[in-house]
Coordinates of C-alpha atoms in Angstrom, one line a residue:
Chain A
X232 CA -6.6 32.3 -28.9
X233 CA -9.2 30.2 -30.5
X234 CA -8.7 26.3 -30.9
X235 CA -6.4 23.9 -29.2
X236 CA -2.9 24.4 -27.7
X237 CA -0.1 22.0 -27.6
X238 CA 2.9 22.7 -25.3
X239 CA 6.1 21.0 -25.4
X240 CA 7.2 20.8 -21.7
X241 CA 10.1 20.1 -19.5
X242 CA 9.9 20.5 -15.7
X243 CA 9.7 23.5 -13.6
X244 CA 9.8 26.2 -16.1
X245 CA 7.3 24.5 -18.3
X246 CA 5.1 23.8 -15.4
X247 CA 5.0 27.5 -14.3
X248 CA 4.3 28.6 -17.8
X249 CA 1.6 26.2 -18.1
X250 CA -0.1 27.4 -15.1
X251 CA -0.1 30.9 -16.7
X252 CA -1.6 29.3 -20.1
X253 CA -4.3 27.3 -18.3
X254 CA -5.4 30.6 -16.7
X255 CA -5.7 32.1 -20.2
X256 CA -7.3 29.3 -22.4
X257 CA -9.7 26.8 -21.3
X258 CA -7.5 23.8 -19.9
X259 CA -9.6 21.3 -21.7
X260 CA -8.1 22.6 -25.1
X261 CA -4.4 22.3 -24.0
X262 CA -2.4 19.1 -24.6
X263 CA 1.0 18.9 -22.9
X264 CA 3.8 16.8 -24.3
X265 CA 6.0 15.9 -21.5
X266 CA 9.6 14.8 -21.4
X267 CA 10.3 11.3 -20.1
X268 CA 14.2 11.4 -20.8
X269 CA 14.7 12.0 -17.1
X270 CA 12.5 9.1 -15.8
X271 CA 14.2 6.6 -13.6
X272 CA 13.8 3.3 -11.8
X273 CA 14.7 3.8 -8.1
X274 CA 13.7 1.5 -5.2
X275 CA 11.6 -0.5 -7.7
X276 CA 9.5 2.5 -8.5
X277 CA 9.1 4.3 -11.7
X278 CA 9.6 8.0 -11.3
X279 CA 8.7 10.6 -14.0
X280 CA 10.1 13.8 -12.6
X281 CA 9.1 16.2 -15.5
X282 CA 5.7 14.7 -15.8
X283 CA 5.0 14.9 -12.1
X284 CA 6.3 18.4 -11.7
X285 CA 3.9 19.5 -14.5
X286 CA 1.1 17.6 -12.7
X287 CA 1.7 18.8 -9.3
X288 CA 2.1 22.4 -10.4
X289 CA -1.1 22.5 -12.3
X290 CA -3.1 20.6 -9.6
X291 CA -1.8 22.7 -6.8
X292 CA 0.1 20.1 -5.0
X293 CA 3.5 21.4 -5.9
X294 CA 6.1 22.4 -3.4
X295 CA 6.5 25.9 -4.9
X296 CA 10.0 26.6 -3.1
X297 CA 11.6 23.6 -4.3
X298 CA 9.7 23.5 -7.8
X299 CA 9.0 19.7 -7.4
X300 CA 7.6 17.3 -5.1
X301 CA 4.5 17.8 -3.0
X302 CA 4.1 20.6 -0.9
X303 CA 4.4 19.8 2.9
X304 CA 5.2 16.2 2.1
X305 CA 6.7 14.0 4.9
X306 CA 9.4 11.3 4.3
X307 CA 8.7 8.6 6.7
X308 CA 9.1 5.9 4.2
X309 CA 12.3 7.2 2.7
X310 CA 13.9 8.0 6.0
X311 CA 13.4 4.3 7.0
X312 CA 14.7 3.2 3.8
X313 CA 17.9 5.1 4.3
X314 CA 18.3 3.9 7.7
X315 CA 18.2 0.5 6.3
X316 CA 20.8 1.1 3.7
X317 CA 19.0 2.6 0.6
X318 CA 20.9 5.2 -1.3
X319 CA 20.4 8.8 -0.1
X320 CA 20.9 10.8 -3.1
X321 CA 17.4 11.0 -4.4
X322 CA 14.7 12.3 -2.2
X323 CA 11.1 11.1 -2.3
X324 CA 8.3 12.3 0.0
X325 CA 5.6 9.9 1.3
X326 CA 2.6 11.5 -0.8
X327 CA 5.0 11.5 -4.0
X328 CA 5.9 7.7 -3.3
X329 CA 2.0 7.2 -3.2
X330 CA 2.0 8.4 -6.7
X331 CA 5.0 6.4 -7.7
X332 CA 3.3 3.3 -6.3
X333 CA 0.3 3.8 -8.3
X334 CA 2.0 4.4 -11.5
X335 CA 4.5 1.6 -11.0
X336 CA 1.7 -1.0 -10.4
X337 CA 0.0 0.1 -13.5
X338 CA 3.1 -0.2 -15.6
X339 CA 3.7 -3.7 -14.1
X340 CA 0.3 -4.8 -15.2
X341 CA 1.2 -3.8 -18.7
X342 CA -0.4 -0.5 -19.1
X343 CA 1.5 2.1 -21.1
X344 CA 2.8 5.0 -19.3
X345 CA 0.5 7.4 -21.2
X346 CA -2.6 5.6 -19.8
X347 CA -1.2 5.5 -16.4
X348 CA -0.5 9.1 -16.4
X349 CA -3.9 10.0 -17.8
X350 CA -5.5 8.0 -15.0
X351 CA -3.5 9.6 -12.3
X352 CA -3.9 12.9 -13.8
X353 CA -7.6 12.7 -13.9
X354 CA -7.6 11.5 -10.3
X355 CA -5.7 14.6 -9.3
X356 CA -8.0 16.7 -11.3
X357 CA -5.8 17.9 -14.1
X358 CA -8.2 19.4 -16.7
X359 CA -5.5 19.6 -19.5
X360 CA -4.2 16.5 -21.2
X361 CA -0.7 15.3 -20.2
X362 CA 0.9 13.0 -22.6
X363 CA 4.3 11.6 -22.2
X364 CA 6.0 12.1 -25.5
X365 CA 6.4 8.2 -25.9
X366 CA 5.5 5.1 -24.0
X367 CA 8.8 3.5 -25.0
X368 CA 11.9 3.5 -22.9
X369 CA 13.8 6.8 -23.7
X370 CA 16.5 7.8 -21.3
X371 CA 18.9 10.9 -21.5
X372 CA 22.5 10.0 -21.2
X373 CA 24.9 12.9 -20.2
X374 CA 28.4 12.6 -21.6
X375 CA 31.0 14.1 -19.2
X376 CA 34.7 14.0 -18.5
X377 CA 33.9 11.4 -15.8
X378 CA 32.1 9.2 -18.4
X379 CA 28.5 8.5 -19.3
X380 CA 25.9 9.5 -16.6
X381 CA 22.3 8.7 -16.4
X382 CA 20.4 11.8 -16.3
X383 CA 19.3 11.8 -12.6
X384 CA 22.7 10.8 -11.5
X385 CA 24.0 13.7 -13.4
X386 CA 21.4 16.0 -12.3
X387 CA 20.5 15.1 -8.9
X388 CA 23.2 12.9 -7.8
X389 CA 26.0 15.1 -8.8
X390 CA 24.2 18.3 -8.7
X391 CA 24.5 19.0 -12.5
X392 CA 28.2 20.3 -11.8
X393 CA 29.8 18.2 -14.7
X394 CA 30.6 19.9 -17.8
X395 CA 28.3 18.4 -20.5
X396 CA 30.2 17.0 -23.4
X397 CA 27.4 15.5 -25.3
X398 CA 23.8 14.1 -24.8
X399 CA 22.4 10.9 -26.0
X400 CA 18.7 9.9 -26.0
X401 CA 18.9 6.2 -25.4
X402 CA 16.0 4.3 -27.0
X403 CA 14.8 7.5 -28.9
X404 CA 15.4 5.9 -32.3
X405 CA 13.1 3.1 -31.8
X406 CA 10.7 5.1 -29.7
X407 CA 7.2 5.6 -31.0
X408 CA 5.2 8.9 -30.2
X409 CA 2.6 8.0 -27.4
X410 CA -1.0 7.8 -28.9
X411 CA -2.2 11.5 -29.6
X412 CA 1.3 13.2 -29.7
X413 CA 1.5 13.7 -33.5
X414 CA -2.1 14.3 -33.9
X415 CA -1.9 17.0 -31.1
X416 CA 0.9 18.7 -32.9
X417 CA -0.9 18.4 -36.3
X418 CA -4.3 19.7 -35.3
X419 CA -3.4 22.4 -32.6
X420 CA -4.2 26.0 -33.5
X421 CA -0.9 26.8 -31.8
X422 CA 2.2 25.1 -30.6
X423 CA 4.6 26.4 -27.7
X424 CA 8.0 25.3 -26.7
X425 CA 7.8 26.0 -23.1
X426 CA 10.8 27.8 -21.2
X427 CA 12.7 24.7 -20.7
X428 CA 16.2 23.4 -21.3
X429 CA 16.5 22.9 -25.1
X430 CA 18.8 20.0 -24.7
X431 CA 17.6 17.9 -21.9
X432 CA 13.8 18.9 -21.5
X433 CA 12.9 19.7 -25.2
X434 CA 15.6 17.6 -26.8
X435 CA 14.1 14.2 -25.7
X436 CA 10.7 15.1 -27.1
X437 CA 12.1 16.3 -30.4
X438 CA 14.3 13.0 -30.5
X439 CA 11.2 10.8 -30.8
X440 CA 10.8 10.0 -34.5
X441 CA 8.0 12.0 -36.1
X442 CA 8.0 14.9 -33.7
X443 CA 10.5 17.1 -35.2
X444 CA 9.1 16.3 -38.8
X445 CA 5.6 17.1 -37.8
X446 CA 7.0 20.5 -36.2
X447 CA 8.8 21.3 -39.3
X448 CA 5.7 20.6 -41.5
X449 CA 3.2 22.3 -39.2
X450 CA 0.6 24.9 -40.4
X451 CA 0.1 26.2 -36.8
X452 CA 2.3 28.8 -35.6
X453 CA 4.9 27.6 -33.1
X454 CA 6.4 29.9 -30.3
X455 CA 9.2 29.1 -28.1
X456 CA 10.0 30.9 -24.9
X457 CA 13.5 31.5 -24.0
X458 CA 14.6 29.8 -20.7
X459 CA 17.8 31.9 -20.9
X460 CA 17.5 35.5 -19.6
X461 CA 20.6 37.7 -19.7
X462 CA 22.9 34.9 -20.6
X463 CA 21.7 32.7 -17.6
X464 CA 19.2 30.1 -17.0
X465 CA 16.9 31.1 -14.1
X466 CA 17.2 27.6 -13.0
X467 CA 19.4 24.6 -13.8
X468 CA 22.3 24.1 -16.0
X469 CA 21.1 25.3 -19.5
X470 CA 23.4 28.2 -19.8
X471 CA 26.7 26.1 -19.1
X472 CA 25.3 23.3 -21.1
X473 CA 24.7 25.7 -24.2
X474 CA 28.2 26.9 -23.9
X475 CA 29.9 23.4 -23.5
X476 CA 27.9 22.1 -26.3
X477 CA 29.1 24.8 -28.6
X478 CA 26.2 27.3 -28.4
X479 CA 26.0 30.8 -27.5
X480 CA 24.4 31.0 -24.0
X481 CA 21.8 33.7 -24.8
X482 CA 18.2 34.1 -26.2
X483 CA 20.0 34.3 -29.6
X484 CA 21.5 31.0 -29.0
X485 CA 18.2 29.5 -28.2
X486 CA 16.6 31.0 -31.6
X487 CA 19.5 29.3 -33.4
X488 CA 18.9 25.9 -31.7
X489 CA 15.2 26.2 -32.6
X490 CA 15.8 27.5 -36.1
X491 CA 13.3 25.9 -38.6
X492 CA 10.9 24.9 -35.9
X493 CA 9.5 28.1 -34.5
X494 CA 7.9 31.2 -36.0
X495 CA 8.5 33.3 -32.9
X496 CA 10.7 33.4 -29.7
X497 CA 9.7 35.2 -26.5
X498 CA 12.7 36.8 -24.9
X499 CA 13.0 38.7 -21.6
X500 CA 13.0 42.3 -21.6
X501 CA 16.7 41.9 -20.4
X502 CA 17.4 40.7 -23.8
X503 CA 15.5 43.1 -25.9
X504 CA 18.8 44.2 -27.6
X505 CA 19.1 40.8 -29.3
X506 CA 15.7 41.2 -31.1
X507 CA 17.3 42.5 -34.2
X508 CA 19.7 39.5 -34.5
X509 CA 16.8 37.0 -33.7
X510 CA 14.6 38.6 -36.4
X511 CA 17.5 38.4 -38.7
X512 CA 17.1 34.4 -38.4
X513 CA 13.6 34.8 -39.7
X514 CA 12.2 34.4 -36.1
X515 CA 9.9 37.0 -34.7
X516 CA 11.4 38.3 -31.4
X517 CA 8.6 39.1 -28.7
X518 CA 9.8 40.9 -25.6
X519 CA 8.1 40.3 -22.4
X520 CA 8.8 39.9 -18.8
X521 CA 9.8 36.2 -18.6
X522 CA 10.2 36.0 -14.9
X523 CA 7.7 33.7 -13.7
X524 CA 7.8 34.9 -10.0
X525 CA 3.9 34.7 -9.4
X526 CA 0.6 33.9 -10.9
X527 CA 0.1 37.1 -12.7
X528 CA 3.7 36.9 -14.3
X529 CA 3.0 33.5 -15.5
X530 CA -0.3 34.4 -16.9
X531 CA 1.3 37.6 -18.5
X532 CA 4.0 35.3 -20.2
X533 CA 1.6 32.8 -21.5
X534 CA -0.5 35.4 -22.9
X535 CA 2.5 37.0 -24.6
X536 CA 3.2 33.7 -26.2
X537 CA -0.3 33.2 -27.3
X538 CA -0.4 36.6 -28.6
X539 CA 2.6 36.0 -30.7
X540 CA 0.9 32.8 -32.0
X541 CA -2.1 34.9 -33.2
X542 CA 0.2 37.6 -34.6
X543 CA 2.4 35.3 -36.7
X544 CA -0.7 33.4 -37.8
X545 CA -2.5 36.5 -39.0
Chain B
X126 CA 20.7 -26.0 25.7
X127 CA 24.4 -25.8 24.4
X128 CA 25.3 -25.1 20.8
X129 CA 23.4 -23.5 18.0
X130 CA 19.9 -23.6 17.3
X131 CA 18.1 -23.6 13.9
X132 CA 14.4 -22.7 13.6
X133 CA 12.2 -23.2 10.6
X134 CA 9.8 -20.3 10.7
X135 CA 6.7 -19.1 9.0
X136 CA 5.1 -15.8 10.0
X137 CA 3.2 -14.7 13.2
X138 CA 3.4 -17.9 15.1
X139 CA 6.9 -18.6 14.3
X140 CA 7.9 -14.9 15.2
X141 CA 6.2 -15.2 18.8
X142 CA 8.0 -18.5 19.4
X143 CA 11.2 -17.0 18.3
X144 CA 10.8 -14.1 20.6
X145 CA 10.7 -16.7 23.4
X146 CA 13.6 -18.6 22.1
X147 CA 15.8 -15.6 21.8
X148 CA 15.2 -15.0 25.6
X149 CA 16.2 -18.5 26.3
X150 CA 19.3 -18.9 24.2
X151 CA 21.9 -16.4 23.1
X152 CA 20.4 -14.8 19.9
X153 CA 23.7 -15.1 18.1
X154 CA 23.5 -18.8 18.2
X155 CA 20.2 -18.8 16.5
X156 CA 19.6 -19.3 12.6
X157 CA 16.0 -18.6 11.5
X158 CA 15.2 -20.4 8.0
X159 CA 12.4 -18.0 6.7
X160 CA 9.6 -18.9 4.2
X161 CA 9.4 -16.9 1.0
X162 CA 6.6 -18.6 -0.6
X163 CA 4.2 -15.7 0.3
X164 CA 6.7 -13.1 -1.1
X165 CA 5.1 -10.8 -3.6
X166 CA 5.8 -8.0 -6.1
X167 CA 3.3 -5.1 -5.5
X168 CA 3.5 -1.6 -6.8
X169 CA 6.9 -2.6 -7.9
X170 CA 8.2 -3.5 -4.3
X171 CA 9.4 -6.8 -3.4
X172 CA 7.5 -7.6 -0.2
X173 CA 8.6 -10.5 2.0
X174 CA 5.6 -10.9 4.7
X175 CA 7.2 -13.8 6.5
X176 CA 10.7 -12.6 6.9
X177 CA 9.4 -9.2 7.9
X178 CA 7.1 -10.3 10.5
X179 CA 9.8 -12.3 12.2
X180 CA 12.2 -9.3 11.8
X181 CA 9.7 -6.8 13.1
X182 CA 8.7 -9.1 15.9
X183 CA 12.3 -9.8 17.1
X184 CA 13.3 -6.1 16.8
X185 CA 10.4 -4.7 18.7
X186 CA 8.8 -3.0 15.8
X187 CA 5.9 -5.3 15.4
X188 CA 2.2 -4.3 15.5
X189 CA 1.4 -6.8 18.0
X190 CA -2.3 -6.4 17.6
X191 CA -2.2 -7.1 13.8
X192 CA 0.8 -9.6 14.1
X193 CA 2.4 -8.0 11.0
X194 CA 3.3 -4.5 10.0
X195 CA 5.0 -1.7 12.2
X196 CA 3.5 -0.6 15.3
X197 CA 1.8 2.9 14.8
X198 CA 2.8 3.1 11.2
X199 CA 1.0 5.7 9.1
X200 CA -0.1 5.1 5.6
X201 CA 0.3 8.4 3.8
X202 CA 1.9 6.9 0.6
X203 CA -0.5 4.0 0.3
X204 CA -3.5 6.1 1.0
X205 CA -2.4 8.5 -1.9
X206 CA -1.6 5.6 -4.1
X207 CA -5.2 4.3 -3.6
X208 CA -6.5 7.8 -4.3
X209 CA -4.9 7.6 -7.5
X210 CA -6.3 4.2 -8.4
X211 CA -3.8 1.5 -7.1
X212 CA -5.3 -1.6 -5.7
X213 CA -6.5 -1.5 -2.2
X214 CA -6.4 -5.1 -1.2
X215 CA -2.9 -5.0 0.2
X216 CA -1.9 -2.6 3.1
X217 CA 1.4 -1.3 3.7
X218 CA 2.6 1.5 6.1
X219 CA 4.9 4.1 5.4
X220 CA 7.8 2.7 7.6
X221 CA 7.1 -0.7 6.1
X222 CA 7.3 0.7 2.6
X223 CA 10.6 2.2 3.6
X224 CA 12.0 -1.5 4.4
X225 CA 10.5 -2.6 1.1
X226 CA 12.2 0.3 -0.9
X227 CA 15.5 -0.5 0.7
X228 CA 15.1 -4.2 -0.1
X229 CA 13.9 -3.8 -3.6
X230 CA 16.7 -1.4 -4.4
X231 CA 19.2 -4.0 -3.3
X232 CA 17.5 -6.8 -5.4
X233 CA 17.4 -4.5 -8.4
X234 CA 21.4 -4.0 -8.0
X235 CA 21.6 -7.6 -8.2
X236 CA 22.0 -8.5 -4.4
X237 CA 20.6 -12.0 -3.3
X238 CA 17.6 -11.7 -1.1
X239 CA 19.7 -13.4 1.7
X240 CA 22.4 -10.7 1.5
X241 CA 19.6 -7.8 1.2
X242 CA 17.7 -9.3 4.4
X243 CA 21.0 -9.8 6.4
X244 CA 21.8 -6.0 5.8
X245 CA 18.4 -4.8 6.7
X246 CA 18.1 -7.1 9.8
X247 CA 21.7 -5.7 11.0
X248 CA 20.4 -2.3 10.6
X249 CA 17.2 -3.0 12.7
X250 CA 19.5 -4.6 15.2
X251 CA 18.4 -8.3 14.9
X252 CA 21.0 -10.4 16.7
X253 CA 19.9 -13.8 15.4
X254 CA 20.6 -14.8 11.7
X255 CA 17.6 -14.6 9.4
X256 CA 18.0 -16.5 6.2
X257 CA 15.3 -16.7 3.7
X258 CA 15.4 -20.4 2.7
X259 CA 16.3 -19.7 -0.9
X260 CA 17.5 -16.6 -3.1
X261 CA 15.6 -18.2 -5.9
X262 CA 12.1 -17.5 -6.9
X263 CA 9.7 -19.8 -4.9
X264 CA 6.1 -18.9 -4.9
X265 CA 3.1 -20.7 -3.3
X266 CA 0.1 -21.3 -5.6
X267 CA -3.1 -22.2 -3.8
X268 CA -5.4 -24.5 -5.9
X269 CA -8.9 -23.6 -5.2
X270 CA -12.5 -24.4 -6.9
X271 CA -12.1 -20.8 -8.4
X272 CA -8.6 -21.9 -9.9
X273 CA -5.0 -21.2 -8.9
X274 CA -4.5 -18.3 -6.8
X275 CA -1.2 -16.5 -5.8
X276 CA -0.5 -17.0 -2.2
X277 CA -1.3 -13.3 -1.1
X278 CA -4.4 -13.2 -3.5
X279 CA -5.8 -16.3 -1.5
X280 CA -4.6 -15.0 2.0
X281 CA -5.1 -11.2 2.0
X282 CA -7.0 -10.7 -1.1
X283 CA -9.7 -13.3 -0.5
X284 CA -9.3 -13.5 3.3
X285 CA -8.2 -17.2 3.1
X286 CA -11.8 -18.2 2.6
X287 CA -11.5 -20.5 -0.3
X288 CA -11.2 -24.3 0.3
X289 CA -7.8 -25.2 -0.5
X290 CA -7.7 -28.2 -2.9
X291 CA -4.0 -28.4 -3.4
X292 CA -0.6 -26.4 -3.0
X293 CA 2.2 -25.9 -5.4
X294 CA 5.6 -24.2 -4.9
X295 CA 6.3 -22.7 -8.1
X296 CA 10.0 -22.6 -8.7
X297 CA 10.9 -25.0 -5.8
X298 CA 12.3 -27.7 -8.1
X299 CA 15.1 -25.4 -9.2
X300 CA 15.6 -23.4 -6.2
X301 CA 18.8 -23.6 -4.5
X302 CA 19.1 -23.3 -0.6
X303 CA 20.5 -20.0 0.4
X304 CA 24.0 -19.8 1.4
X305 CA 24.2 -21.1 5.1
X306 CA 20.8 -23.0 5.0
X307 CA 21.9 -26.4 4.9
X308 CA 25.0 -25.8 6.9
X309 CA 22.8 -24.5 9.7
X310 CA 20.6 -27.5 9.7
X311 CA 23.6 -30.0 9.5
X312 CA 25.7 -28.2 12.4
X313 CA 22.9 -27.2 14.8
X314 CA 22.8 -28.9 18.1
X315 CA 18.9 -28.7 17.9
X316 CA 16.3 -27.9 15.0
X317 CA 12.9 -26.6 15.8
X318 CA 9.9 -26.4 13.5
X319 CA 8.1 -23.4 14.8
X320 CA 4.2 -23.4 15.4
X321 CA 3.6 -22.4 11.8
X322 CA 1.2 -23.8 9.2
X323 CA 2.8 -27.0 8.0
X324 CA 1.7 -26.6 4.4
X325 CA 2.0 -22.8 3.6
X326 CA 4.6 -21.8 6.0
X327 CA 6.9 -24.9 6.7
X328 CA 6.0 -26.6 3.2
X329 CA 7.8 -24.0 1.1
X330 CA 11.0 -24.4 3.2
X331 CA 10.8 -28.1 3.0
X332 CA 10.3 -28.0 -0.7
X333 CA 13.6 -26.4 -1.5
X334 CA 15.7 -29.5 -2.7
X335 CA 18.3 -30.5 0.0
X336 CA 16.1 -29.2 3.1
X337 CA 14.2 -32.2 3.7
X338 CA 17.1 -34.6 2.8
X339 CA 19.4 -33.0 5.5
X340 CA 16.5 -32.9 8.0
X341 CA 15.9 -36.7 7.5
X342 CA 19.7 -37.5 7.9
X343 CA 20.2 -35.1 10.8
X344 CA 22.0 -36.2 13.8
X345 CA 20.6 -33.3 16.1
X346 CA 17.3 -33.6 17.4
X347 CA 14.4 -32.0 15.6
X348 CA 11.3 -30.8 17.6
X349 CA 8.2 -29.3 15.9
X350 CA 5.5 -27.2 17.9
X351 CA 1.9 -28.0 16.9
X352 CA 0.2 -24.9 15.4
X353 CA -3.1 -26.7 16.0
X354 CA -4.7 -26.5 19.5
X355 CA -7.9 -28.5 20.3
X356 CA -8.5 -29.0 16.5
X357 CA -8.1 -25.3 15.6
X358 CA -5.5 -22.9 14.3
X359 CA -5.0 -20.1 16.7
X360 CA -4.6 -18.0 13.8
X361 CA -4.9 -18.5 10.1
X362 CA -6.4 -21.3 7.8
X363 CA -4.2 -24.0 9.0
X364 CA -7.1 -26.2 10.4
X365 CA -9.4 -26.1 7.5
X366 CA -6.6 -26.5 5.2
X367 CA -5.4 -29.8 7.0
X368 CA -9.0 -31.1 6.5
X369 CA -9.5 -30.1 2.8
X370 CA -6.0 -31.7 1.9
X371 CA -7.0 -34.9 3.5
X372 CA -5.6 -34.6 7.0
X373 CA -6.9 -34.7 10.5
X374 CA -7.0 -31.3 11.9
X375 CA -5.3 -31.8 15.1
X376 CA -2.0 -32.2 16.9
X377 CA -1.9 -35.9 15.8
X378 CA -2.5 -34.7 12.2
X379 CA 0.5 -32.5 12.5
X380 CA 2.5 -35.3 14.0
X381 CA 1.8 -37.6 10.8
X382 CA 2.6 -34.7 8.5
X383 CA 5.9 -34.3 10.1
X384 CA 6.6 -38.2 10.6
X385 CA 10.2 -39.0 9.8
X386 CA 11.3 -35.5 10.2
X387 CA 10.9 -34.8 13.9
X388 CA 11.9 -36.5 17.3
X389 CA 9.3 -34.7 19.4
X390 CA 6.1 -32.5 19.2
X391 CA 5.2 -30.0 21.6
X392 CA 1.3 -30.1 21.9
X393 CA -1.0 -28.0 24.0
X394 CA -2.3 -29.0 27.2
X395 CA -5.7 -29.2 25.6
X396 CA -4.4 -31.9 23.4
X397 CA -2.8 -34.0 26.1
X398 CA -5.0 -37.0 25.4
X399 CA -3.5 -37.3 22.0
X400 CA 0.0 -37.8 23.4
X401 CA -0.2 -41.8 23.4
X402 CA -1.3 -41.7 19.7
X403 CA 1.5 -39.5 18.8
X404 CA 4.1 -41.5 20.8
X405 CA 2.8 -44.5 18.9
X406 CA 4.1 -42.8 15.7
X407 CA 7.5 -42.8 17.4
X408 CA 7.4 -39.2 18.1
X409 CA 7.8 -38.1 21.7
X410 CA 4.8 -35.9 22.8
X411 CA 5.7 -32.9 25.0
X412 CA 2.7 -31.3 26.7
X413 CA 2.9 -27.6 27.4
X414 CA 0.9 -24.4 27.2
X415 CA 1.4 -23.1 23.5
X416 CA -0.8 -20.2 23.8
X417 CA 1.8 -17.5 23.3
X418 CA -0.1 -14.7 24.9
X419 CA 2.7 -12.9 26.2
X420 CA 6.4 -12.8 26.7
X421 CA 6.4 -15.1 29.5
X422 CA 4.4 -17.7 27.7
X423 CA 6.5 -17.4 24.5
X424 CA 9.6 -18.0 26.6
X425 CA 7.9 -20.9 28.5
X426 CA 7.1 -22.6 25.4
X427 CA 10.6 -22.0 23.8
X428 CA 11.9 -23.5 26.9
X429 CA 9.6 -26.6 26.7
X430 CA 10.7 -27.1 23.0
X431 CA 14.4 -26.8 23.8
X432 CA 14.2 -29.1 26.9
X433 CA 12.6 -31.6 24.7
X434 CA 15.4 -31.2 22.3
X435 CA 17.7 -32.0 25.2
X436 CA 15.7 -34.8 26.4
X437 CA 15.5 -36.6 22.9
X438 CA 19.1 -36.0 22.5
X439 CA 20.1 -37.4 25.8

């Protein structure tokens, strides 16, 4: 692919896809639009779980088994905090806390999240550009039978076991795209929606005024990668959430959700039979191995998505 | 000594004196009124250096060589934060950060500092009662030739090298004594002003409306221990600060500063010659070894102060 690439990204799935993408195209040509709907303030720290998962994955610090956090991290600070009565539901390693300290200090001094993220990403050696979709406060609220839950309370605190009745993106209406976000979408040679949860990972990005509109009006090809394989999410609550929110938990359901926004959808070989129904929506269905088990598989999937971009462009 | 003891405390000197005091009287009968003028918000954390020095010293966690922080603490989190661009002037170990996380989380949830302090102190096994003098925001501002400095900027950031032209206690006028503070002063059998800097450690405590008034009207004896020995502070900038603020840098100068508030002043053997001048102020001068080099010396000094309380009371 020639030209620059913009990837709309959630957490683990997006990070692994991006790892493949950065092996296929020059990292400097890639802009990542990161989700901030799952950000939280805890112990006084500003934590951006999705941005950090992308950052750690792409700079080699990720704890690959967990999919988040820093490989081999200790937890001396948090263990002590818990001994002293701090809530125990959210785990933070020492090196990870170091990042949160650096970010929180910058935010306290009035820097926008995008600037703090850029500086930290540069210090960690990230060669792609990582942009939070907005510098304004945007928080995903999960509506459940037990009431409204803040995102991390739903996801980590309660193990995403609640049936999701609805989602709100608090602050989204007034949120402005961070500097560079709309430009990246407008000027990229291709746009990819990473294999992330359409509601809680991609949803907050699309909820920022301007983002969806620019996507609809784009001239560059936009390709999504289905996070649903054989009716299940490889990770996280996407499948159940699709069902409880009235969608079909399948790659076809994903295609319908992204209708009007994408030119092609990369689906897993296990879902090849859904290709005709997806094509019937006017979306090109690209069948590939979407299980990102290792570097080669991640690279292969990125290549399939970028080839699809070239194909629909041609 | 029978009955309860209240100690007005700053940082290192007070903590060492208190270590002696808790060996002499039942710890459960001791209330410590702690300075919060040097509290700071950094990296999003609420840090209370003086409260923590007292807490760590009295629960065996202190780094005795430095006088503050946790013995043997690592700094994985802060080292990482610095690699990622966080300011490097303020050092925090991992276990210490754990305490700040626990405290900050409680404050964020709306708990007052006194409640957060009590819970953390209990978790660390402190048997005395440690009360921040106020739950309200009170911050020591140091006036220098380079302008006004926040206390930790003056003390740690610039190594307390600036000539102190004046001091202000921001927020003091509207600060309310924390629950129990005035009661402790009113109901104690004895009050001790620990060997702390009269301006920046004891000053903020006395600046909280009600504290000085209750001290003036007290019926219990009040004994101070001079932090100045042979014209110098054993630690910190007290001597130079006394001079630049127009006082004599001596135990006699300390006696004058505390005039009207104390019945006796414990001075070092090196300053025995000042005793008559101190007595002439109507303050009983008690000569003792005030160098708190080890546990025995700390206990001896505490005993001298408490004996003085008994003597002036009798």
